[in-house]
Amino acid sequence: MSQIGFADILWNLIMAAGWTVVLSLISFVGGGLLGIVLLFARIGKVSWLRVVVKIYTEVFQGTPLLMQLFLAFFGLGLLGIDVPPSLAAGTALILWTAAFLVEIWRGCVSAIAKGQWEASASLGMTYVEQMRHVILPQAFKISIPPTVGFSVQVVKGTALTSIIGFVEVTKAGTVLANATFQPFTVYGLVALIYFILCYPLSLSAKALERKMNVTHRH
Amino acid sequence: MSLIAIDALKKSYGKTEVLKGIDLHVKQGEVIALIGKSGSGKSTLLRCINGLEQINDGAISVAGEQLINDELHLRALRLKVGMIFQQFNLFPHKTAGQNVMLAQQVVKKRPKADAVAMARKMLDRVGLSDKFDSYPDQLSGGQQQRVAIARALAMEPMALLCDEVTSALDPELVAEVLQVVRDLAAEGMTLVMVTHEMAFARDVCSRVVFMHQGRIHESGPPEQVFNNPQTPELRSFIGMTG
Ligand SMILES: Nc1ncnc2c1ncn2[C@@H]1O[C@H](COP(=O)(O)OP(=O)(O)OP(=O)(O)O)[C@@H](O)[C@H]1O
Ligand SMILES: [Mg+2]
């Protein structure tokens, strides 16, 4: 077996980190889109839809992401569908992300003062008009910091997909650690890569939150 | 014919009955002051009139529009009667001008140019023509409340409900808001207002309604209610507030 140098390790990890980024983006965007749809069901006027989404979020928040990945990977396999790790990983992470974003966003909607509902109602607006013109614009603004903050969890969550064989930076790290017998160096670099991906996100979440506290003077 | 007709209105929160049979008819141009102890049901009564609270029994109509609990009927009713709140409740993400324009455009489907013109006119009417582009958090409490009044007026309601519109204001800002309300009354706007400003009620109102434990306990013209109260409850209430 040929020697694998530090530069090779780093290069391979950086390549694999590309997949971490791609999977994070897919999960976040997909989960965000699904989350918006679920949000309207969660805060809408149809009570059975509200209940269905509530159960959905509780199931996904109340079980480990790893189990959700296993179920997506092996469960679909049982049905005779041959699922590649990437598909199972993407599906599970989208569903998981959506469950958390729905609850974050629902919290933002319910944080809007009751007086906003009452004032807009007293002016004759319907529920949909109130949502569109009064509630959601305000909820959107306050949802940005926690949403950006949650994206950090998504990035870190992708690490678990290594267990079902999706080759992102953690999986690449495992392979390299076994091949080089330098687990400390390799995993140190993996951790550093996660930090480089996550730190700007948490930093901007904090900055956005500070900015919001300044502009919310009332 | 009454502009606002409330008949045998009952309202409960859970098992507690808060309004125990209210009959109140308000003619066009009347200015009514609702007074009474804390918890006597003044706000609840006001909020029932425009359907912010669901009623348990009885009937309410404003300018012929019945209170019926679906979006279409509620909208029709709320176009007849505006409301001003203690906490102003301006939309913080919109300027004063946009606050006054929004419902005109969304609910009344007024073209933007007309909504702007109306907003300018109404802000001018409450003495804030120079604040069109200010956000609520750039305005004093008194200015915010006046924008809220302009916002309600821009919908051209037949009547206005005012729930302690000066209670959240610093004392030095009370007068400017009361002056606007006084002007409205003088112009013939029908007003039903909950107020603790007894001097103002005495001065401006055509009728004072004293509420006690969810009922209209006593009512009449201000001179009678304040100078010659008939019931011990009203006597003690007036003594209490001076
Ligand atoms: N949403 C609610 N749920 C339960 N009880 C309520 C609710 N709103 C009001 N109440 C009760 O109804 C009664 C009447 O309240 P209301 O707010 O109408 O009184 P009020 O005369 O306006 O008093 P105040 O002068 O303090 O504003 C009170 O006993 C109050 O506790
Ligand atoms: Mg009250």
GROMACS .gro file of C-alpha atoms and ligand atoms in nm:
model
  492
    1MET     CA    1   0.000   0.000   0.000
    2SER     CA    2   0.136   0.332  -0.102
    3GLN     CA    3   0.189   0.607   0.150
    4ILE     CA    4  -0.092   0.859   0.186
    5GLY     CA    5   0.054   1.198   0.270
    6PHE     CA    6  -0.102   1.484   0.462
    7ALA     CA    7  -0.177   1.671   0.141
    8ASP     CA    8  -0.365   1.369   0.005
    9ILE     CA    9  -0.568   1.336   0.321
   10LEU     CA   10  -0.659   1.702   0.315
   11TRP     CA   11  -0.743   1.696  -0.053
   12ASN     CA   12  -0.968   1.391  -0.020
   13LEU     CA   13  -1.146   1.540   0.279
   14ILE     CA   14  -1.205   1.867   0.100
   15MET     CA   15  -1.352   1.682  -0.198
   16ALA     CA   16  -1.581   1.486   0.033
   17ALA     CA   17  -1.675   1.803   0.216
   18GLY     CA   18  -1.826   1.914  -0.114
   19TRP     CA   19  -2.085   1.638  -0.066
   20THR     CA   20  -2.147   1.752   0.289
   21VAL     CA   21  -2.223   2.097   0.151
   22VAL     CA   22  -2.444   1.960  -0.127
   23LEU     CA   23  -2.639   1.738   0.112
   24SER     CA   24  -2.675   2.025   0.359
   25LEU     CA   25  -2.809   2.253   0.088
   26ILE     CA   26  -3.052   1.993  -0.041
   27SER     CA   27  -3.174   1.920   0.310
   28PHE     CA   28  -3.210   2.284   0.402
   29VAL     CA   29  -3.376   2.400   0.082
   30GLY     CA   30  -3.594   2.090   0.051
   31GLY     CA   31  -3.679   2.095   0.419
   32GLY     CA   32  -3.751   2.467   0.398
   33LEU     CA   33  -3.992   2.426   0.108
   34LEU     CA   34  -4.168   2.133   0.273
   35GLY     CA   35  -4.162   2.329   0.597
   36ILE     CA   36  -4.349   2.621   0.440
   37VAL     CA   37  -4.622   2.391   0.314
   38LEU     CA   38  -4.646   2.219   0.652
   39LEU     CA   39  -4.645   2.556   0.831
   40PHE     CA   40  -4.960   2.665   0.651
   41ALA     CA   41  -5.124   2.338   0.748
   42ARG     CA   42  -4.999   2.376   1.106
   43ILE     CA   43  -5.138   2.726   1.157
   44GLY     CA   44  -5.432   2.697   0.919
   45LYS     CA   45  -5.800   2.663   0.991
   46VAL     CA   46  -5.839   2.293   0.907
   47SER     CA   47  -5.814   2.116   1.239
   48TRP     CA   48  -5.729   1.764   1.117
   49LEU     CA   49  -5.445   1.904   0.906
   50ARG     CA   50  -5.311   2.084   1.212
   51VAL     CA   51  -5.316   1.758   1.406
   52VAL     CA   52  -5.147   1.561   1.129
   53VAL     CA   53  -4.861   1.811   1.107
   54LYS     CA   54  -4.831   1.826   1.484
   55ILE     CA   55  -4.792   1.448   1.500
   56TYR     CA   56  -4.543   1.463   1.213
   57THR     CA   57  -4.324   1.716   1.391
   58GLU     CA   58  -4.343   1.531   1.720
   59VAL     CA   59  -4.244   1.201   1.561
   60PHE     CA   60  -3.946   1.353   1.378
   61GLN     CA   61  -3.836   1.562   1.674
   62GLY     CA   62  -3.889   1.279   1.920
   63THR     CA   63  -3.682   1.013   1.744
   64PRO     CA   64  -3.309   1.016   1.670
   65LEU     CA   65  -3.212   1.129   1.323
   66LEU     CA   66  -3.003   0.814   1.295
   67MET     CA   67  -3.315   0.596   1.331
   68GLN     CA   68  -3.488   0.803   1.064
   69LEU     CA   69  -3.192   0.741   0.834
   70PHE     CA   70  -3.198   0.368   0.906
   71LEU     CA   71  -3.570   0.352   0.841
   72ALA     CA   72  -3.537   0.542   0.515
   73PHE     CA   73  -3.247   0.323   0.406
   74PHE     CA   74  -3.356  -0.022   0.520
   75GLY     CA   75  -3.731   0.036   0.534
   76LEU     CA   76  -3.762   0.129   0.170
   77GLY     CA   77  -3.530  -0.158   0.092
   78LEU     CA   78  -3.777  -0.396   0.255
   79LEU     CA   79  -4.044  -0.275   0.016
   80GLY     CA   80  -3.827  -0.398  -0.264
   81ILE     CA   81  -3.713  -0.048  -0.355
   82ASP     CA   82  -3.340  -0.031  -0.394
   83VAL     CA   83  -3.243   0.293  -0.225
   84PRO     CA   84  -2.899   0.435  -0.279
   85PRO     CA   85  -2.754   0.594   0.040
   86SER     CA   86  -2.773   0.940  -0.118
   87LEU     CA   87  -3.149   0.914  -0.172
   88ALA     CA   88  -3.215   0.778   0.176
   89ALA     CA   89  -2.991   1.046   0.326
   90GLY     CA   90  -3.156   1.328   0.132
   91THR     CA   91  -3.509   1.210   0.205
   92ALA     CA   92  -3.457   1.159   0.576
   93LEU     CA   93  -3.275   1.489   0.621
   94ILE     CA   94  -3.539   1.684   0.429
   95LEU     CA   95  -3.816   1.536   0.642
   96TRP     CA   96  -3.617   1.595   0.962
   97THR     CA   97  -3.528   1.954   0.870
   98ALA     CA   98  -3.888   2.034   0.777
   99ALA     CA   99  -4.012   1.907   1.114
  100PHE     CA  100  -3.783   2.144   1.302
  101LEU     CA  101  -3.834   2.443   1.075
  102VAL     CA  102  -4.214   2.413   1.104
  103GLU     CA  103  -4.191   2.440   1.479
  104ILE     CA  104  -3.941   2.728   1.468
  105TRP     CA  105  -4.161   2.918   1.225
  106ARG     CA  106  -4.483   2.841   1.407
  107GLY     CA  107  -4.322   2.990   1.715
  108CYS     CA  108  -4.243   3.305   1.518
  109VAL     CA  109  -4.602   3.335   1.396
  110SER     CA  110  -4.742   3.292   1.745
  111ALA     CA  111  -4.491   3.547   1.876
  112ILE     CA  112  -4.674   3.818   1.682
  113ALA     CA  113  -4.881   4.019   1.928
  114LYS     CA  114  -5.251   3.942   1.955
  115GLY     CA  115  -5.318   4.311   1.894
  116GLN     CA  116  -5.191   4.274   1.537
  117TRP     CA  117  -5.457   4.012   1.469
  118GLU     CA  118  -5.724   4.221   1.634
  119ALA     CA  119  -5.633   4.545   1.459
  120SER     CA  120  -5.624   4.382   1.117
  121ALA     CA  121  -5.948   4.195   1.186
  122SER     CA  122  -6.120   4.512   1.299
  123LEU     CA  123  -6.025   4.669   0.965
  124GLY     CA  124  -6.214   4.394   0.786
  125MET     CA  125  -5.928   4.174   0.672
  126THR     CA  126  -5.990   3.804   0.624
  127TYR     CA  127  -5.762   3.539   0.774
  128VAL     CA  128  -5.563   3.502   0.454
  129GLU     CA  129  -5.525   3.880   0.417
  130GLN     CA  130  -5.414   3.915   0.779
  131MET     CA  131  -5.156   3.642   0.729
  132ARG     CA  132  -5.027   3.780   0.403
  133HIS     CA  133  -5.003   4.149   0.488
  134VAL     CA  134  -4.966   4.170   0.865
  135ILE     CA  135  -4.859   3.849   1.037
  136LEU     CA  136  -4.621   3.670   0.801
  137PRO     CA  137  -4.408   3.974   0.710
  138GLN     CA  138  -4.342   4.031   1.079
  139ALA     CA  139  -4.296   3.661   1.155
  140PHE     CA  140  -4.057   3.626   0.862
  141LYS     CA  141  -3.835   3.897   1.000
  142ILE     CA  142  -3.801   3.741   1.343
  143SER     CA  143  -3.761   3.392   1.197
  144ILE     CA  144  -3.435   3.467   1.016
  145PRO     CA  145  -3.191   3.435   1.311
  146PRO     CA  146  -3.328   3.104   1.446
  147THR     CA  147  -3.356   2.964   1.094
  148VAL     CA  148  -2.995   3.047   1.013
  149GLY     CA  149  -2.901   2.910   1.353
  150PHE     CA  150  -3.077   2.583   1.275
  151SER     CA  151  -2.885   2.545   0.950
  152VAL     CA  152  -2.584   2.463   1.170
  153GLN     CA  153  -2.774   2.163   1.304
  154VAL     CA  154  -2.844   2.051   0.948
  155VAL     CA  155  -2.477   2.064   0.852
  156LYS     CA  156  -2.380   1.863   1.159
  157GLY     CA  157  -2.675   1.628   1.103
  158THR     CA  158  -2.534   1.523   0.766
  159ALA     CA  159  -2.247   1.350   0.949
  160LEU     CA  160  -2.484   1.071   1.048
  161THR     CA  161  -2.544   0.978   0.686
  162SER     CA  162  -2.192   0.830   0.686
  163ILE     CA  163  -2.336   0.539   0.882
  164ILE     CA  164  -2.563   0.432   0.596
  165GLY     CA  165  -2.270   0.466   0.359
  166PHE     CA  166  -2.315   0.808   0.205
  167VAL     CA  167  -1.967   0.940   0.133
  168GLU     CA  168  -1.949   1.286   0.278
  169VAL     CA  169  -1.669   1.426   0.489
  170THR     CA  170  -1.722   1.204   0.795
  171LYS     CA  171  -1.738   0.885   0.587
  172ALA     CA  172  -1.430   0.992   0.392
  173GLY     CA  173  -1.261   1.056   0.725
  174THR     CA  174  -1.342   0.705   0.847
  175VAL     CA  175  -1.202   0.550   0.531
  176LEU     CA  176  -0.888   0.762   0.548
  177ALA     CA  177  -0.837   0.696   0.917
  178ASN     CA  178  -0.846   0.323   0.852
  179ALA     CA  179  -0.612   0.348   0.558
  180THR     CA  180  -0.355   0.578   0.717
  181PHE     CA  181  -0.366   0.470   1.083
  182GLN     CA  182  -0.373   0.841   1.168
  183PRO     CA  183  -0.723   0.877   1.311
  184PHE     CA  184  -0.636   1.178   1.527
  185THR     CA  185  -0.501   1.383   1.238
  186VAL     CA  186  -0.782   1.279   1.007
  187TYR     CA  187  -1.069   1.338   1.248
  188GLY     CA  188  -0.904   1.660   1.361
  189LEU     CA  189  -0.917   1.780   1.004
  190VAL     CA  190  -1.279   1.660   0.968
  191ALA     CA  191  -1.377   1.853   1.277
  192LEU     CA  192  -1.195   2.159   1.146
  193ILE     CA  193  -1.386   2.138   0.820
  194TYR     CA  194  -1.719   2.122   1.005
  195PHE     CA  195  -1.614   2.418   1.212
  196ILE     CA  196  -1.521   2.618   0.902
  197LEU     CA  197  -1.863   2.538   0.755
  198CYS     CA  198  -2.065   2.604   1.071
  199TYR     CA  199  -1.892   2.894   1.238
  200PRO     CA  200  -1.987   3.158   0.981
  201LEU     CA  201  -2.347   3.037   1.006
  202SER     CA  202  -2.370   3.064   1.382
  203LEU     CA  203  -2.183   3.393   1.371
  204SER     CA  204  -2.430   3.541   1.124
  205ALA     CA  205  -2.724   3.404   1.322
  206LYS     CA  206  -2.593   3.589   1.627
  207ALA     CA  207  -2.529   3.905   1.428
  208LEU     CA  208  -2.880   3.895   1.280
  209GLU     CA  209  -3.028   3.851   1.623
  210ARG     CA  210  -2.835   4.149   1.758
  211LYS     CA  211  -2.942   4.359   1.463
  212MET     CA  212  -3.304   4.262   1.519
  213ASN     CA  213  -3.291   4.358   1.886
  214VAL     CA  214  -3.165   4.700   1.789
  215THR     CA  215  -3.430   4.766   1.527
  216HIS     CA  216  -3.712   4.636   1.748
  217ARG     CA  217  -3.731   4.941   1.963
  218HIS     CA  218  -4.095   4.939   2.069
  219MET     CA  219  -8.365   5.358   1.368
  220SER     CA  220  -8.061   5.268   1.576
  221LEU     CA  221  -7.723   5.259   1.411
  222ILE     CA  222  -7.595   5.007   1.664
  223ALA     CA  223  -7.849   4.763   1.805
  224ILE     CA  224  -7.754   4.525   2.085
  225ASP     CA  225  -8.030   4.300   2.215
  226ALA     CA  226  -8.017   4.052   2.500
  227LEU     CA  227  -7.644   4.001   2.452
  228LYS     CA  228  -7.483   3.732   2.664
  229LYS     CA  229  -7.120   3.639   2.668
  230SER     CA  230  -6.935   3.383   2.877
  231TYR     CA  231  -6.573   3.282   2.905
  232GLY     CA  232  -6.597   2.916   2.990
  233LYS     CA  233  -6.839   2.895   3.279
  234THR     CA  234  -6.812   3.260   3.384
  235GLU     CA  235  -7.082   3.478   3.239
  236VAL     CA  236  -6.926   3.817   3.173
  237LEU     CA  237  -7.216   3.987   2.994
  238LYS     CA  238  -7.550   3.891   3.138
  239GLY     CA  239  -7.803   4.033   2.897
  240ILE     CA  240  -7.713   4.368   2.748
  241ASP     CA  241  -7.962   4.585   2.561
  242LEU     CA  242  -7.814   4.896   2.410
  243HIS     CA  243  -7.929   5.098   2.112
  244VAL     CA  244  -7.715   5.377   1.974
  245LYS     CA  245  -7.847   5.632   1.728
  246GLN     CA  246  -7.639   5.789   1.458
  247GLY     CA  247  -7.435   6.076   1.595
  248GLU     CA  248  -7.461   5.967   1.956
  249VAL     CA  249  -7.148   5.964   2.169
  250ILE     CA  250  -7.165   5.698   2.437
  251ALA     CA  251  -6.928   5.662   2.730
  252LEU     CA  252  -6.907   5.320   2.890
  253ILE     CA  253  -6.794   5.350   3.248
  254GLY     CA  254  -6.765   5.102   3.531
  255LYS     CA  255  -6.529   4.918   3.756
  256SER     CA  256  -6.248   4.702   3.624
  257GLY     CA  257  -6.389   4.366   3.519
  258SER     CA  258  -6.745   4.491   3.474
  259GLY     CA  259  -6.739   4.388   3.107
  260LYS     CA  260  -6.685   4.717   2.922
  261SER     CA  261  -6.412   4.593   2.690
  262THR     CA  262  -6.592   4.266   2.633
  263LEU     CA  263  -6.906   4.451   2.528
  264LEU     CA  264  -6.710   4.668   2.287
  265ARG     CA  265  -6.529   4.368   2.140
  266CYS     CA  266  -6.854   4.181   2.088
  267ILE     CA  267  -6.991   4.465   1.877
  268ASN     CA  268  -6.736   4.412   1.599
  269GLY     CA  269  -6.710   4.038   1.641
  270LEU     CA  270  -6.370   4.016   1.807
  271GLU     CA  271  -6.543   3.801   2.068
  272GLN     CA  272  -6.793   3.530   1.989
  273ILE     CA  273  -7.123   3.591   2.161
  274ASN     CA  274  -7.326   3.323   2.335
  275ASP     CA  275  -7.671   3.469   2.300
  276GLY     CA  276  -7.856   3.772   2.172
  277ALA     CA  277  -7.817   3.980   1.859
  278ILE     CA  278  -7.601   4.269   1.741
  279SER     CA  279  -7.627   4.474   1.428
  280VAL     CA  280  -7.453   4.785   1.301
  281ALA     CA  281  -7.614   4.987   1.023
  282GLY     CA  282  -7.823   4.687   0.933
  283GLU     CA  283  -7.531   4.444   0.917
  284GLN     CA  284  -7.595   4.153   1.150
  285LEU     CA  285  -7.319   4.001   1.359
  286ILE     CA  286  -7.291   3.654   1.208
  287ASN     CA  287  -6.979   3.453   1.263
  288ASP     CA  288  -6.843   3.397   0.916
  289GLU     CA  289  -6.584   3.591   0.723
  290LEU     CA  290  -6.825   3.752   0.479
  291HIS     CA  291  -7.066   3.883   0.740
  292LEU     CA  292  -6.788   3.986   0.975
  293ARG     CA  293  -6.624   4.186   0.699
  294ALA     CA  294  -6.950   4.361   0.615
  295LEU     CA  295  -7.004   4.445   0.980
  296ARG     CA  296  -6.647   4.563   1.036
  297LEU     CA  297  -6.671   4.795   0.738
  298LYS     CA  298  -6.948   4.973   0.929
  299VAL     CA  299  -6.768   5.002   1.260
  300GLY     CA  300  -6.402   5.073   1.327
  301MET     CA  301  -6.210   5.017   1.647
  302ILE     CA  302  -5.932   5.198   1.833
  303PHE     CA  303  -5.734   5.003   2.089
  304GLN     CA  304  -5.562   5.095   2.410
  305GLN     CA  305  -5.228   4.967   2.273
  306PHE     CA  306  -5.263   5.139   1.930
  307ASN     CA  307  -5.173   4.815   1.749
  308LEU     CA  308  -5.015   4.986   1.452
  309PHE     CA  309  -4.842   4.754   1.205
  310PRO     CA  310  -4.475   4.802   1.301
  311HIS     CA  311  -4.341   4.696   0.961
  312LYS     CA  312  -4.532   4.970   0.780
  313THR     CA  313  -4.504   5.348   0.783
  314ALA     CA  314  -4.783   5.563   0.917
  315GLY     CA  315  -4.903   5.622   0.562
  316GLN     CA  316  -4.890   5.251   0.476
  317ASN     CA  317  -5.074   5.169   0.798
  318VAL     CA  318  -5.358   5.391   0.683
  319MET     CA  319  -5.345   5.260   0.325
  320LEU     CA  320  -5.326   4.885   0.381
  321ALA     CA  321  -5.685   4.793   0.458
  322GLN     CA  322  -5.816   5.043   0.205
  323GLN     CA  323  -5.628   4.858  -0.067
  324VAL     CA  324  -5.674   4.504   0.061
  325VAL     CA  325  -6.029   4.521   0.193
  326LYS     CA  326  -6.188   4.803  -0.005
  327LYS     CA  327  -5.980   4.735  -0.319
  328ARG     CA  328  -5.908   5.105  -0.357
  329PRO     CA  329  -5.648   5.186  -0.622
  330LYS     CA  330  -5.318   5.291  -0.471
  331ALA     CA  331  -5.344   5.656  -0.574
  332ASP     CA  332  -5.683   5.687  -0.404
  333ALA     CA  333  -5.554   5.510  -0.094
  334VAL     CA  334  -5.261   5.748  -0.075
  335ALA     CA  335  -5.486   6.049  -0.113
  336MET     CA  336  -5.721   5.921   0.155
  337ALA     CA  337  -5.428   5.840   0.386
  338ARG     CA  338  -5.290   6.193   0.347
  339LYS     CA  339  -5.631   6.341   0.414
  340MET     CA  340  -5.685   6.133   0.728
  341LEU     CA  341  -5.335   6.190   0.865
  342ASP     CA  342  -5.392   6.559   0.806
  343ARG     CA  343  -5.720   6.536   0.994
  344VAL     CA  344  -5.544   6.399   1.304
  345GLY     CA  345  -5.267   6.658   1.269
  346LEU     CA  346  -4.994   6.428   1.138
  347SER     CA  347  -4.957   6.523   0.773
  348ASP     CA  348  -4.578   6.540   0.815
  349LYS     CA  349  -4.552   6.184   0.951
  350PHE     CA  350  -4.662   5.991   0.643
  351ASP     CA  351  -4.327   5.818   0.603
  352SER     CA  352  -4.247   5.762   0.971
  353TYR     CA  353  -4.248   5.414   1.117
  354PRO     CA  354  -4.453   5.356   1.434
  355ASP     CA  355  -4.140   5.323   1.648
  356GLN     CA  356  -4.038   5.672   1.539
  357LEU     CA  357  -4.361   5.820   1.674
  358SER     CA  358  -4.470   5.909   2.026
  359GLY     CA  359  -4.757   5.717   2.184
  360GLY     CA  360  -4.997   6.001   2.119
  361GLN     CA  361  -4.892   6.020   1.755
  362GLN     CA  362  -4.927   5.644   1.718
  363GLN     CA  363  -5.276   5.655   1.857
  364ARG     CA  364  -5.368   5.934   1.618
  365VAL     CA  365  -5.237   5.726   1.327
  366ALA     CA  366  -5.455   5.442   1.452
  367ILE     CA  367  -5.754   5.675   1.446
  368ALA     CA  368  -5.665   5.786   1.093
  369ARG     CA  369  -5.634   5.423   0.990
  370ALA     CA  370  -5.982   5.345   1.118
  371LEU     CA  371  -6.131   5.660   0.965
  372ALA     CA  372  -5.985   5.584   0.622
  373MET     CA  373  -6.226   5.291   0.600
  374GLU     CA  374  -6.513   5.540   0.633
  375PRO     CA  375  -6.696   5.361   0.912
  376MET     CA  376  -7.035   5.471   1.042
  377ALA     CA  377  -6.923   5.432   1.401
  378LEU     CA  378  -6.606   5.396   1.605
  379LEU     CA  379  -6.544   5.184   1.912
  380CYS     CA  380  -6.274   5.322   2.143
  381ASP     CA  381  -6.137   5.112   2.428
  382GLU     CA  382  -5.949   5.332   2.676
  383VAL     CA  383  -5.762   5.499   2.395
  384THR     CA  384  -5.558   5.721   2.626
  385SER     CA  385  -5.481   5.475   2.907
  386ALA     CA  386  -5.146   5.366   2.765
  387LEU     CA  387  -5.028   5.723   2.711
  388ASP     CA  388  -4.801   5.941   2.918
  389PRO     CA  389  -5.014   6.212   3.082
  390GLU     CA  390  -4.878   6.491   2.864
  391LEU     CA  391  -4.989   6.306   2.549
  392VAL     CA  392  -5.348   6.242   2.656
  393ALA     CA  393  -5.482   6.580   2.551
  394GLU     CA  394  -5.378   6.557   2.185
  395VAL     CA  395  -5.565   6.228   2.142
  396LEU     CA  396  -5.870   6.344   2.333
  397GLN     CA  397  -5.880   6.653   2.111
  398VAL     CA  398  -5.903   6.432   1.803
  399VAL     CA  399  -6.184   6.231   1.960
  400ARG     CA  400  -6.357   6.553   2.058
  401ASP     CA  401  -6.334   6.676   1.698
  402LEU     CA  402  -6.480   6.350   1.571
  403ALA     CA  403  -6.771   6.381   1.810
  404ALA     CA  404  -6.827   6.740   1.700
  405GLU     CA  405  -6.833   6.630   1.336
  406GLY     CA  406  -7.113   6.389   1.419
  407MET     CA  407  -6.924   6.059   1.428
  408THR     CA  408  -7.104   5.793   1.627
  409LEU     CA  409  -6.877   5.686   1.910
  410VAL     CA  410  -6.892   5.420   2.176
  411MET     CA  411  -6.602   5.463   2.411
  412VAL     CA  412  -6.478   5.299   2.724
  413THR     CA  413  -6.311   5.569   2.926
  414HIS     CA  414  -6.178   5.655   3.266
  415GLU     CA  415  -6.159   6.023   3.174
  416MET     CA  416  -6.471   6.129   3.359
  417ALA     CA  417  -6.434   6.499   3.284
  418PHE     CA  418  -6.406   6.418   2.916
  419ALA     CA  419  -6.710   6.189   2.929
  420ARG     CA  420  -6.912   6.457   3.102
  421ASP     CA  421  -6.807   6.711   2.845
  422VAL     CA  422  -6.832   6.525   2.518
  423CYS     CA  423  -7.079   6.241   2.558
  424SER     CA  424  -7.449   6.246   2.489
  425ARG     CA  425  -7.510   5.943   2.707
  426VAL     CA  426  -7.319   5.769   2.982
  427VAL     CA  427  -7.368   5.398   3.037
  428PHE     CA  428  -7.261   5.258   3.373
  429MET     CA  429  -7.181   4.888   3.370
  430HIS     CA  430  -7.175   4.674   3.679
  431GLN     CA  431  -7.115   4.299   3.697
  432GLY     CA  432  -7.195   4.233   3.334
  433ARG     CA  433  -7.511   4.442   3.320
  434ILE     CA  434  -7.602   4.796   3.228
  435HIS     CA  435  -7.675   4.917   3.576
  436GLU     CA  436  -7.768   5.274   3.503
  437SER     CA  437  -7.754   5.508   3.207
  438GLY     CA  438  -7.854   5.855   3.104
  439PRO     CA  439  -7.726   6.195   2.998
  440PRO     CA  440  -7.400   6.292   3.169
  441GLU     CA  441  -7.556   6.556   3.398
  442GLN     CA  442  -7.797   6.301   3.537
  443VAL     CA  443  -7.547   6.019   3.573
  444PHE     CA  444  -7.279   6.230   3.733
  445ASN     CA  445  -7.492   6.474   3.936
  446ASN     CA  446  -7.782   6.258   4.032
  447PRO     CA  447  -7.685   5.891   4.035
  448GLN     CA  448  -7.978   5.666   4.121
  449THR     CA  449  -7.806   5.351   4.243
  450PRO     CA  450  -7.564   5.305   4.532
  451GLU     CA  451  -7.320   5.125   4.299
  452LEU     CA  452  -7.295   5.423   4.065
  453ARG     CA  453  -7.274   5.662   4.359
  454SER     CA  454  -6.984   5.469   4.502
  455PHE     CA  455  -6.818   5.440   4.161
  456ILE     CA  456  -6.836   5.812   4.103
  457GLY     CA  457  -6.719   5.884   4.456
  458MET     CA  458  -6.436   5.643   4.397
  459THR     CA  459  -6.311   5.809   4.081
  460GLY     CA  460  -6.377   6.162   4.201
  461LIG     N1  461  -6.014   3.622   2.721
  461LIG     C1  462  -6.071   3.610   2.843
  461LIG     N2  463  -6.081   3.489   2.903
  461LIG     C2  464  -6.139   3.476   3.022
  461LIG     N3  465  -6.192   3.576   3.093
  461LIG     C3  466  -6.187   3.699   3.039
  461LIG     C4  467  -6.127   3.723   2.912
  461LIG     N4  468  -6.135   3.854   2.884
  461LIG     C5  469  -6.200   3.909   2.989
  461LIG     N5  470  -6.230   3.817   3.082
  461LIG     C6  471  -6.304   3.842   3.208
  461LIG     O1  472  -6.423   3.906   3.178
  461LIG     C7  473  -6.455   4.006   3.273
  461LIG     C8  474  -6.478   4.136   3.202
  461LIG     O2  475  -6.358   4.180   3.144
  461LIG     P1  476  -6.347   4.314   3.062
  461LIG     O3  477  -6.211   4.317   3.005
  461LIG     O4  478  -6.461   4.327   2.969
  461LIG     O5  479  -6.361   4.421   3.178
  461LIG     P2  480  -6.346   4.578   3.169
  461LIG     O6  481  -6.473   4.634   3.221
  461LIG     O7  482  -6.303   4.618   3.034
  461LIG     O8  483  -6.231   4.604   3.274
  461LIG     P3  484  -6.109   4.710   3.270
  461LIG     O9  485  -6.163   4.839   3.318
  461LIG    O10  486  -6.010   4.652   3.366
  461LIG    O11  487  -6.057   4.713   3.130
  461LIG     C9  488  -6.338   4.009   3.370
  461LIG    O12  489  -6.376   3.939   3.485
  461LIG    C10  490  -6.228   3.939   3.299
  461LIG    O13  491  -6.147   3.870   3.389
  462MG      MG  492  -6.121   4.695   2.951
   0.00000   0.00000   0.00000
